[in-house]
CSV table of N, CA, C and O in Angstrom, one decimal:
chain,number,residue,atom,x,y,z
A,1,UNK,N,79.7,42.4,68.7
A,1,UNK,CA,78.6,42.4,69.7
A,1,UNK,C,77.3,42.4,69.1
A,1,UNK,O,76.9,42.5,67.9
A,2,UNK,N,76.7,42.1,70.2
A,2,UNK,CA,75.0,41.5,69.3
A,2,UNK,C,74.1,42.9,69.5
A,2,UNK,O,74.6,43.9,70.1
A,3,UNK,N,73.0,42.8,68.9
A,3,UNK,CA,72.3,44.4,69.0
A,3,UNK,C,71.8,45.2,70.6
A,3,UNK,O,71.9,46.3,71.1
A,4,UNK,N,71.3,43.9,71.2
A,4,UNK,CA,71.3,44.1,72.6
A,4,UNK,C,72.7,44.6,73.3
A,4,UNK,O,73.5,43.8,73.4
A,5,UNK,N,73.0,45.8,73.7
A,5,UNK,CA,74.3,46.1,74.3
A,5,UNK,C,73.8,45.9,76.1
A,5,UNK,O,74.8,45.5,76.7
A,6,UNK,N,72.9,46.0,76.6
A,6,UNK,CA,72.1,46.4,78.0
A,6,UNK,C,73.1,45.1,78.7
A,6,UNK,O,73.0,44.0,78.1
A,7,UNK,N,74.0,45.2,79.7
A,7,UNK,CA,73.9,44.3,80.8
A,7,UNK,C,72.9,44.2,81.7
A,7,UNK,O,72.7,44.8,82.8
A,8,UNK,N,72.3,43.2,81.2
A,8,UNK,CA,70.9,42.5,82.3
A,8,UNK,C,71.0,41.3,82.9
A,8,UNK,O,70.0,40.8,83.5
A,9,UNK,N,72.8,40.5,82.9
A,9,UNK,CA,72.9,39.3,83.4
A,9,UNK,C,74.0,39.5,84.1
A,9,UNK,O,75.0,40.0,83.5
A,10,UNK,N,74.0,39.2,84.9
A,10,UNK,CA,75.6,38.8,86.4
A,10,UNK,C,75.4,37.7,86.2
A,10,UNK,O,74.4,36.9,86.3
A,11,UNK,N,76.9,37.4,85.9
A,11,UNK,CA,77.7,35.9,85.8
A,11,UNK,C,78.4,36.2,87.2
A,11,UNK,O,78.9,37.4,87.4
A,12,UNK,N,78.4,34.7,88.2
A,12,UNK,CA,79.1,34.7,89.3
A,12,UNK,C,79.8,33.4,88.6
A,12,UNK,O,79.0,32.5,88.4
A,13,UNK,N,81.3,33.3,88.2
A,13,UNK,CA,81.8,32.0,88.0
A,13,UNK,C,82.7,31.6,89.0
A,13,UNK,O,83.7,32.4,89.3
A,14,UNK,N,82.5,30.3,89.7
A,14,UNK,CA,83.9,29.9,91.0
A,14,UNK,C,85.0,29.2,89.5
A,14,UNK,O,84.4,28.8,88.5
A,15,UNK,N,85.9,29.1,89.5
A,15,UNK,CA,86.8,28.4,89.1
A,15,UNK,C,87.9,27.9,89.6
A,15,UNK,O,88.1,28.5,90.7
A,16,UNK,N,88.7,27.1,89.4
A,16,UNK,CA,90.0,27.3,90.3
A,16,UNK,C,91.3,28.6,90.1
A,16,UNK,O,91.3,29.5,89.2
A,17,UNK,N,91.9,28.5,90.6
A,17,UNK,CA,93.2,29.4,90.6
A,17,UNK,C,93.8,29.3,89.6
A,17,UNK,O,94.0,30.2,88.8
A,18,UNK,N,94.3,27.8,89.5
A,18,UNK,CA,95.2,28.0,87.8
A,18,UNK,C,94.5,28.0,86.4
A,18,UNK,O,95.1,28.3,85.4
A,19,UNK,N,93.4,27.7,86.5
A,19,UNK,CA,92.7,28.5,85.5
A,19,UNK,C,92.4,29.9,84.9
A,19,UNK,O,92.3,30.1,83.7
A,20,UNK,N,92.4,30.9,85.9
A,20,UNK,CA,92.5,32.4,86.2
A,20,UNK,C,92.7,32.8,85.0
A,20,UNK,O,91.9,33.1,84.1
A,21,UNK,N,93.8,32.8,85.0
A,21,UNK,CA,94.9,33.7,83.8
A,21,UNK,C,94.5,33.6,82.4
A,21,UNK,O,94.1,34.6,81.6
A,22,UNK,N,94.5,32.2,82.0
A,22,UNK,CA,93.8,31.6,80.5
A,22,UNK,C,92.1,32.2,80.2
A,22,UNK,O,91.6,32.9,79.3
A,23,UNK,N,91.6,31.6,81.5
A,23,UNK,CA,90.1,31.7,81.2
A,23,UNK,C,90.0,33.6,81.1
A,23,UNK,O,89.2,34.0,80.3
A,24,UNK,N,90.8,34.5,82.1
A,24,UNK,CA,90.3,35.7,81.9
A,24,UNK,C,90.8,36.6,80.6
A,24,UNK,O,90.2,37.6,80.1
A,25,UNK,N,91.9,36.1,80.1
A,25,UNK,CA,92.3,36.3,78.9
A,25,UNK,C,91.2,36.2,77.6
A,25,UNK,O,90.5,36.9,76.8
A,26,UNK,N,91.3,35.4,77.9
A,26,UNK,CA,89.8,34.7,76.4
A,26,UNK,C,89.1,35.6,76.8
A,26,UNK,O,89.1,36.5,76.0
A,27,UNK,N,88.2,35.7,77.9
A,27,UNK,CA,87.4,36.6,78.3
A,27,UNK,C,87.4,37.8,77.8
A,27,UNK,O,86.4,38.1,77.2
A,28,UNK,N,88.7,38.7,78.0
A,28,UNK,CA,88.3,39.5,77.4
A,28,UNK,C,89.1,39.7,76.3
A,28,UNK,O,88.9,40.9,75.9
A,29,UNK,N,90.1,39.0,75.2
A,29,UNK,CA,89.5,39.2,74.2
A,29,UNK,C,89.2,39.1,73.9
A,29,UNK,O,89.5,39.5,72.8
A,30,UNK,N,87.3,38.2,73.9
A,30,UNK,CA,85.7,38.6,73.4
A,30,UNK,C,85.2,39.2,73.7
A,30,UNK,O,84.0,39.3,73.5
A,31,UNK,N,86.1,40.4,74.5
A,31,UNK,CA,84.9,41.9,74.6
A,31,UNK,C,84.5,41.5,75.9
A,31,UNK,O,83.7,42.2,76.4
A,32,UNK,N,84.8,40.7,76.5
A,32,UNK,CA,84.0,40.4,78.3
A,32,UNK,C,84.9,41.2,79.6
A,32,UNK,O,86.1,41.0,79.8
A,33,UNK,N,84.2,41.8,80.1
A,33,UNK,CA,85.4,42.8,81.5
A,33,UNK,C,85.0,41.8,82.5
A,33,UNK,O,83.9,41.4,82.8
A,34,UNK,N,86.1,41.3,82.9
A,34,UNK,CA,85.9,40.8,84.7
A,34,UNK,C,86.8,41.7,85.6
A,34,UNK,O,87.8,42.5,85.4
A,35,UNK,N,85.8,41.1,86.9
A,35,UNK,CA,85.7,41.5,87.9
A,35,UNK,C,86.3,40.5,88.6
A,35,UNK,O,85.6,39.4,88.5
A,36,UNK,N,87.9,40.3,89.8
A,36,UNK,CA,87.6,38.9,90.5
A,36,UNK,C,87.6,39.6,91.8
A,36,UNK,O,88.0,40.8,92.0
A,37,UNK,N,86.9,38.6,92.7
A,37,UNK,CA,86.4,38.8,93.5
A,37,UNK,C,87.4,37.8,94.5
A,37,UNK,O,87.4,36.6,94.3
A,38,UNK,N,88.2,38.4,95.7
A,38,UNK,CA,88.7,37.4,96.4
A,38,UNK,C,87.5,36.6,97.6
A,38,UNK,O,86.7,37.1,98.3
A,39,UNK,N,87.8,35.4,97.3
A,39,UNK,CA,87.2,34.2,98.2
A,39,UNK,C,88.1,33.1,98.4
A,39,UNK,O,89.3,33.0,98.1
A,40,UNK,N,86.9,31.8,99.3
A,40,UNK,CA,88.2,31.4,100.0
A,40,UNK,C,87.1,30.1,99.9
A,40,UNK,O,85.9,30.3,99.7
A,41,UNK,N,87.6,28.6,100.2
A,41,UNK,CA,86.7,27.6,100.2
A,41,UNK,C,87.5,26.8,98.7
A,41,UNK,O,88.5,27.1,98.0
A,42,UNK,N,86.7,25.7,98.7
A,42,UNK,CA,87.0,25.1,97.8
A,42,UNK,C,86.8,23.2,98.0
A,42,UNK,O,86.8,22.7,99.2
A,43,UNK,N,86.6,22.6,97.1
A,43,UNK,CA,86.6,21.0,97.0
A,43,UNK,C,88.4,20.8,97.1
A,43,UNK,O,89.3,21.4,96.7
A,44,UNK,N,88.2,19.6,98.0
A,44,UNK,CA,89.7,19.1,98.1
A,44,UNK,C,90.8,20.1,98.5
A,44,UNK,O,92.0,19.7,98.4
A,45,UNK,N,90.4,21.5,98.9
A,45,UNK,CA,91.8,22.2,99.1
A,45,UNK,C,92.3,23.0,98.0
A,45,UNK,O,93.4,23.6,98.1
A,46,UNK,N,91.5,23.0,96.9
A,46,UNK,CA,92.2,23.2,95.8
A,46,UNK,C,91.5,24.9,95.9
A,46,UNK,O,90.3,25.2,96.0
A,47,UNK,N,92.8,26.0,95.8
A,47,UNK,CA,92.0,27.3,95.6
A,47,UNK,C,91.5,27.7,94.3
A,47,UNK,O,91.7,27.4,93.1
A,48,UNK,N,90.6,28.5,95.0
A,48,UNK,CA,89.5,29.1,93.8
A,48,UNK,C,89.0,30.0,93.4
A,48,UNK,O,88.1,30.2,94.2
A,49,UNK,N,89.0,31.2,92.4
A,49,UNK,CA,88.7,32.3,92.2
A,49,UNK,C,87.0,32.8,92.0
A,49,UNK,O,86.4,31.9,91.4
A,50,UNK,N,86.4,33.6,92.2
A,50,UNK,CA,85.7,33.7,92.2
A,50,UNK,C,85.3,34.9,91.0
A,50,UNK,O,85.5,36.0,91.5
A,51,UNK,N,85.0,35.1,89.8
A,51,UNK,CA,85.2,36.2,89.0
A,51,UNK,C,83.4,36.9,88.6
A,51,UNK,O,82.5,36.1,88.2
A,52,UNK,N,83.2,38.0,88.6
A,52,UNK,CA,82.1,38.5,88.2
A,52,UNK,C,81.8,39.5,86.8
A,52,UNK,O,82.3,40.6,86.6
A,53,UNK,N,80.7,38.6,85.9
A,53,UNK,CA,81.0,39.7,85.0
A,53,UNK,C,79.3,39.8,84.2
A,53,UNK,O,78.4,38.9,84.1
A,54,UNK,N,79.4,41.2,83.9
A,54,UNK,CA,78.2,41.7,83.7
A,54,UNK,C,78.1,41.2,81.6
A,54,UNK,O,79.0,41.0,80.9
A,55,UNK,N,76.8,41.1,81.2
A,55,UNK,CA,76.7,40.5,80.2
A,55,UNK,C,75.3,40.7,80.0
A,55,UNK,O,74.5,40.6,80.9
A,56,UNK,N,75.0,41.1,78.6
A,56,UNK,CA,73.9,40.8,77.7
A,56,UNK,C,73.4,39.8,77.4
A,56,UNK,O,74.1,38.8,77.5
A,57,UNK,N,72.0,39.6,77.1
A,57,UNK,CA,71.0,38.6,77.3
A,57,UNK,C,72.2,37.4,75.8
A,57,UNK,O,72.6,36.3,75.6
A,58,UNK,N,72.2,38.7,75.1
A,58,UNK,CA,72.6,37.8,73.8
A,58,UNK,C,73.8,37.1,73.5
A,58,UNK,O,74.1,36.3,72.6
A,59,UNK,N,74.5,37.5,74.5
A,59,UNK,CA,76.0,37.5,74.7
A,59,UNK,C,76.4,36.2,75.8
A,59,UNK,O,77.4,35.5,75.7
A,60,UNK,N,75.0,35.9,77.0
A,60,UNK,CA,75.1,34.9,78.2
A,60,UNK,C,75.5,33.7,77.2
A,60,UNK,O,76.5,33.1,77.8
A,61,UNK,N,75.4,33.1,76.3
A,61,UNK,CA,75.7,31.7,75.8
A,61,UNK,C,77.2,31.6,75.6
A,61,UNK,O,77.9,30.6,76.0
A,62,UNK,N,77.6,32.9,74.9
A,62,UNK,CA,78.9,32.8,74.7
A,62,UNK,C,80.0,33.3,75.7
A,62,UNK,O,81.1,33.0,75.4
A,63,UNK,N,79.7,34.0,76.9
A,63,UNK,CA,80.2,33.8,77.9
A,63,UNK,C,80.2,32.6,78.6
A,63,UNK,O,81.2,32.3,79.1
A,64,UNK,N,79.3,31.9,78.8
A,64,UNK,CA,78.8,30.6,79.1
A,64,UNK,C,80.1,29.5,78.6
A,64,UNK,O,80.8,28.7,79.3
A,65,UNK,N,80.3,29.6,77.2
A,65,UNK,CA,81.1,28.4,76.7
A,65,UNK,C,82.6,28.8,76.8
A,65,UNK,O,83.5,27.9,76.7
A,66,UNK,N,82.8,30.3,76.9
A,66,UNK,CA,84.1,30.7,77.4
A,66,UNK,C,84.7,30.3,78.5
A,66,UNK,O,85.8,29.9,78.6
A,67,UNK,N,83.6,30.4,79.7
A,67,UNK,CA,84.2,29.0,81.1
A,67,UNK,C,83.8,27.9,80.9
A,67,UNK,O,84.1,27.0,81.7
A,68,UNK,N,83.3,27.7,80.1
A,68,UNK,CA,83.1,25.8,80.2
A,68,UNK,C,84.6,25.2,79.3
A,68,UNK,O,85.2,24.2,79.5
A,69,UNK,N,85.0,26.2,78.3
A,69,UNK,CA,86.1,25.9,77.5
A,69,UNK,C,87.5,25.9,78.0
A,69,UNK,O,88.5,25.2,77.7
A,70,UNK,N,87.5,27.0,78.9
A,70,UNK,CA,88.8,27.3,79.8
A,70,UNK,C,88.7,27.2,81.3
A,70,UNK,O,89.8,27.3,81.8
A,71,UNK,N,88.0,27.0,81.9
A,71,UNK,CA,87.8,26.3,83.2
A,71,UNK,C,87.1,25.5,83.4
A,71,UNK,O,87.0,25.2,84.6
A,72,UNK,N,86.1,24.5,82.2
A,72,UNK,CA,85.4,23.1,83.0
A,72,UNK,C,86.5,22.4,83.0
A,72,UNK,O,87.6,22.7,82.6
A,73,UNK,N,85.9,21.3,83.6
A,73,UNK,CA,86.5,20.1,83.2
A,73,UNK,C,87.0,19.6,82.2
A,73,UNK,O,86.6,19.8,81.1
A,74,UNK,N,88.2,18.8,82.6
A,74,UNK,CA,88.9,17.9,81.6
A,74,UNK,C,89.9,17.3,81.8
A,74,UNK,O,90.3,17.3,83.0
A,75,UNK,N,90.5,16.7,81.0
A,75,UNK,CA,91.4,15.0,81.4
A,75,UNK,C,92.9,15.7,80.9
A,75,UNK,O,93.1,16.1,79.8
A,76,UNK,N,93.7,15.7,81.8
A,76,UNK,CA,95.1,16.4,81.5
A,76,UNK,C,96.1,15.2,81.9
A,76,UNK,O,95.6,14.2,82.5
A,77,UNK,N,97.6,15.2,81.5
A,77,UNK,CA,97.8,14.0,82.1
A,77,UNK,C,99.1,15.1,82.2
A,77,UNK,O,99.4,16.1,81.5
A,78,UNK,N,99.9,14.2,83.9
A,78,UNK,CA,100.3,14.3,84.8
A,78,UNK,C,101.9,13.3,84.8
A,78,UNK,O,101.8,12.4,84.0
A,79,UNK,N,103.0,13.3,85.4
A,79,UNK,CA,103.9,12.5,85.6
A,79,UNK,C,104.2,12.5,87.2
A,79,UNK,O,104.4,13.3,88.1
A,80,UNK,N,104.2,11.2,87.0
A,80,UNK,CA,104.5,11.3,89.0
A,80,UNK,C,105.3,9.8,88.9
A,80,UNK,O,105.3,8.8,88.1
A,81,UNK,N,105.8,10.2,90.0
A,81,UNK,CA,107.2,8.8,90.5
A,81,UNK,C,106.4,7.8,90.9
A,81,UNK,O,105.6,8.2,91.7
A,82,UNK,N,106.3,6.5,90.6
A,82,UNK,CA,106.0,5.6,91.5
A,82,UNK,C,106.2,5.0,92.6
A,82,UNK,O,107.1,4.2,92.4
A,83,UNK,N,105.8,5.0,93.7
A,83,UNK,CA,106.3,4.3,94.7
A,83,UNK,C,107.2,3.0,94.6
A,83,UNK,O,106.8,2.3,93.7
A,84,UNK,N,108.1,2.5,95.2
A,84,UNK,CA,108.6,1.7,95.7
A,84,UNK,C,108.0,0.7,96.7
A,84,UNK,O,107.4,1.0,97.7
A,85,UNK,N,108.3,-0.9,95.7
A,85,UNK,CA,107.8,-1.5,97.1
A,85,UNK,C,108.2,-1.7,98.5
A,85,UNK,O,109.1,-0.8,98.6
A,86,UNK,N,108.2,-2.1,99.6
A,86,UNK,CA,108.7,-2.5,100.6
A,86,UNK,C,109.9,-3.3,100.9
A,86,UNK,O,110.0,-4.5,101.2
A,87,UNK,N,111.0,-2.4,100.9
A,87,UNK,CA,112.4,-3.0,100.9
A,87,UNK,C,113.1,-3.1,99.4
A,87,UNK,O,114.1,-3.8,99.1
A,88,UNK,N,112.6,-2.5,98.6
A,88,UNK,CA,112.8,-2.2,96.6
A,88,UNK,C,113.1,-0.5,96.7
A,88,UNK,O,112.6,0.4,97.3
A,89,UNK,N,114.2,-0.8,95.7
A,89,UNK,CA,114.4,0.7,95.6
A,89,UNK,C,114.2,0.9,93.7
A,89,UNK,O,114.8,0.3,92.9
A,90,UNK,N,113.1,2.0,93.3
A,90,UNK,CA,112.9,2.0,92.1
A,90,UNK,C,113.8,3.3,91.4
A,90,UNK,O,113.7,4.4,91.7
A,91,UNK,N,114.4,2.9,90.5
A,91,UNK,CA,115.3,4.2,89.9
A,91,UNK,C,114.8,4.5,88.3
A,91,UNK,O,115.5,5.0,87.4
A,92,UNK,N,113.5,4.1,88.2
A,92,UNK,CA,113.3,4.4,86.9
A,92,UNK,C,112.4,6.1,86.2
A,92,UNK,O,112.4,7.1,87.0
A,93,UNK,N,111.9,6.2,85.3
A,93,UNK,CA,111.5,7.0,85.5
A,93,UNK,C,110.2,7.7,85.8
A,93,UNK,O,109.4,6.8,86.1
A,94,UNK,N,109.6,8.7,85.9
A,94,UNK,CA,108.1,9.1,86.0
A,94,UNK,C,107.2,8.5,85.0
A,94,UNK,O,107.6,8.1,83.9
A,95,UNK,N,106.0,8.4,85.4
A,95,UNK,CA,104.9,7.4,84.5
A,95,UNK,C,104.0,8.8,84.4
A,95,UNK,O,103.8,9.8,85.1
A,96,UNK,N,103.4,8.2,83.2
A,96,UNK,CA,102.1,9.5,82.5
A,96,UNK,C,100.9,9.1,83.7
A,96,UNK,O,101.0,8.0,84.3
A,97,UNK,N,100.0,9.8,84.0
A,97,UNK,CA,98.8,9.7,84.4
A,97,UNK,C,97.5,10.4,84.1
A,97,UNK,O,97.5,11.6,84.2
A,98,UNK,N,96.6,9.7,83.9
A,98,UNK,CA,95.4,10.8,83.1
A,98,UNK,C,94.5,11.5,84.6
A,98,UNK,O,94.1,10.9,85.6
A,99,UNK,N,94.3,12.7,84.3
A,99,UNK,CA,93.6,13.1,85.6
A,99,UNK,C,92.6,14.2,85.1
A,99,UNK,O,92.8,14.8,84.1
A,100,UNK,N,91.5,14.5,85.9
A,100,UNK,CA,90.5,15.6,86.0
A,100,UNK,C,91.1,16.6,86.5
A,100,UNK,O,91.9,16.6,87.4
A,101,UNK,N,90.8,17.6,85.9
A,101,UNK,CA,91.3,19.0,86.0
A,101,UNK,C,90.1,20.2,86.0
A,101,UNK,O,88.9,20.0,85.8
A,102,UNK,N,90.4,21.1,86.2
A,102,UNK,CA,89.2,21.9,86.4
A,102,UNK,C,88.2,22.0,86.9
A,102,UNK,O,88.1,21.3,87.9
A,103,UNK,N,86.9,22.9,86.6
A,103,UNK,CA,85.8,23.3,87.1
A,103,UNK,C,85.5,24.2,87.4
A,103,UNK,O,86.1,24.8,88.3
A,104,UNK,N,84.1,24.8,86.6
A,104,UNK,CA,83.6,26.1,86.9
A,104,UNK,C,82.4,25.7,87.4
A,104,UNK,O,82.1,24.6,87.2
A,105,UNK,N,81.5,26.6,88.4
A,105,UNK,CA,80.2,26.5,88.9
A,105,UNK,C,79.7,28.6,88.5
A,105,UNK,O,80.1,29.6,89.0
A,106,UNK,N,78.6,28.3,87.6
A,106,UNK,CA,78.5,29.6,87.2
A,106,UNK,C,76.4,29.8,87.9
A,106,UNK,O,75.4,29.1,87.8
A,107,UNK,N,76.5,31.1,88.4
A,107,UNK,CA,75.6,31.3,89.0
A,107,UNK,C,75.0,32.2,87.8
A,107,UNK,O,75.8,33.0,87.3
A,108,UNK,N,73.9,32.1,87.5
A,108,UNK,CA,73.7,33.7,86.4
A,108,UNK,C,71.9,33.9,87.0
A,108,UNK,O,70.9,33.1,87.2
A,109,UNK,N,72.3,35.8,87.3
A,109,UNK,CA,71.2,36.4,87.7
A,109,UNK,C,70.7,37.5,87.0
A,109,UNK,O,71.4,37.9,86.0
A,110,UNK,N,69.4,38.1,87.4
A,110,UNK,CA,69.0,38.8,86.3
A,110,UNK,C,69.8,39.8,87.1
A,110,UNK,O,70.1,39.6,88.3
A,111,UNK,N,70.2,41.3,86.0
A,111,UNK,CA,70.3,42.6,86.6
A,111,UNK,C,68.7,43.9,87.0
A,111,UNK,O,67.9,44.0,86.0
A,112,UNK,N,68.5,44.3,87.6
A,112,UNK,CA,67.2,45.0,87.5
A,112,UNK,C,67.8,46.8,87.3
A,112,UNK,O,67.2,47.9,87.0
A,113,UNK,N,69.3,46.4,87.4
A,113,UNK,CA,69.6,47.8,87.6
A,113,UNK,C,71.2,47.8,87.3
A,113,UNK,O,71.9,47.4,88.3
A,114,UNK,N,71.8,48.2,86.2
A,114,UNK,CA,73.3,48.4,86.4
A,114,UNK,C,73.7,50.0,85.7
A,114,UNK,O,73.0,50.7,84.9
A,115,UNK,N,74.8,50.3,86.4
A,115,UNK,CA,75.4,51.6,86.7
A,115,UNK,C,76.9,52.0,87.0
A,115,UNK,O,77.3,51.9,88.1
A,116,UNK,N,77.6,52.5,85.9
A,116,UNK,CA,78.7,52.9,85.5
A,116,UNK,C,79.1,54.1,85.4
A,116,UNK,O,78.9,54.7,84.4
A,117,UNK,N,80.1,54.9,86.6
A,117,UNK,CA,80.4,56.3,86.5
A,117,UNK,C,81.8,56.5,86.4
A,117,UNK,O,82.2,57.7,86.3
């Protein structure tokens, strides 16, 4: 930990759901406590967690690249059946596909006041 110990920063991160597990892991083995928060919404349908975590001025970068590492974006690839054409019956097998995955949207506010009993 950096000399600053003070939480003076709220991280609000949306991520998706299957992200969760990985990204809060890392989290806190760098010493980071989350908080998730249930919510509901989402692009395309896809569910999304909402997690909150209190953080040092000196510490915001590297919580910062902890969701960008385990819940931004990125190119995963996928196998899916191809369709069949019209009146063709295809019996072969699943094809690779490269696809976008993820996404964090991270809100960060100052704290004026935090409190632990």
């Amino acid at each position: 930990m950096g000399e600053n110990n003070t939480l003076d920063r709220l991280l609000l991160a949306i991520i998706r759901k299957d992200d969760y597990d990985e990204t809060v892991y890392q989290l806190n083995t760098h010493g980071f406590f989350v908080t998730k928060l249930s919510s509901s919404g989402g692009f395309l349908k896809k569910e999304n967690v909402t997690l909150m975590l209190g953080v040092s001025a000196d510490r915001l970068q590297e919580a910062v690249e902890l969701l960008r590492t385990f819940a931004g974006h990125r190119r995963s690839q996928t196998y899916v059946m191809p369709s069949p054409g019209a009146g063709s019956v295809y019996s072969g097998s699943a094809v690779p596909v490269e696809m976008d995955t993820g996404g964090v949207t991270i809100f960060t506010l100052k704290l004026d006041n935090f409190q632990k009993f």
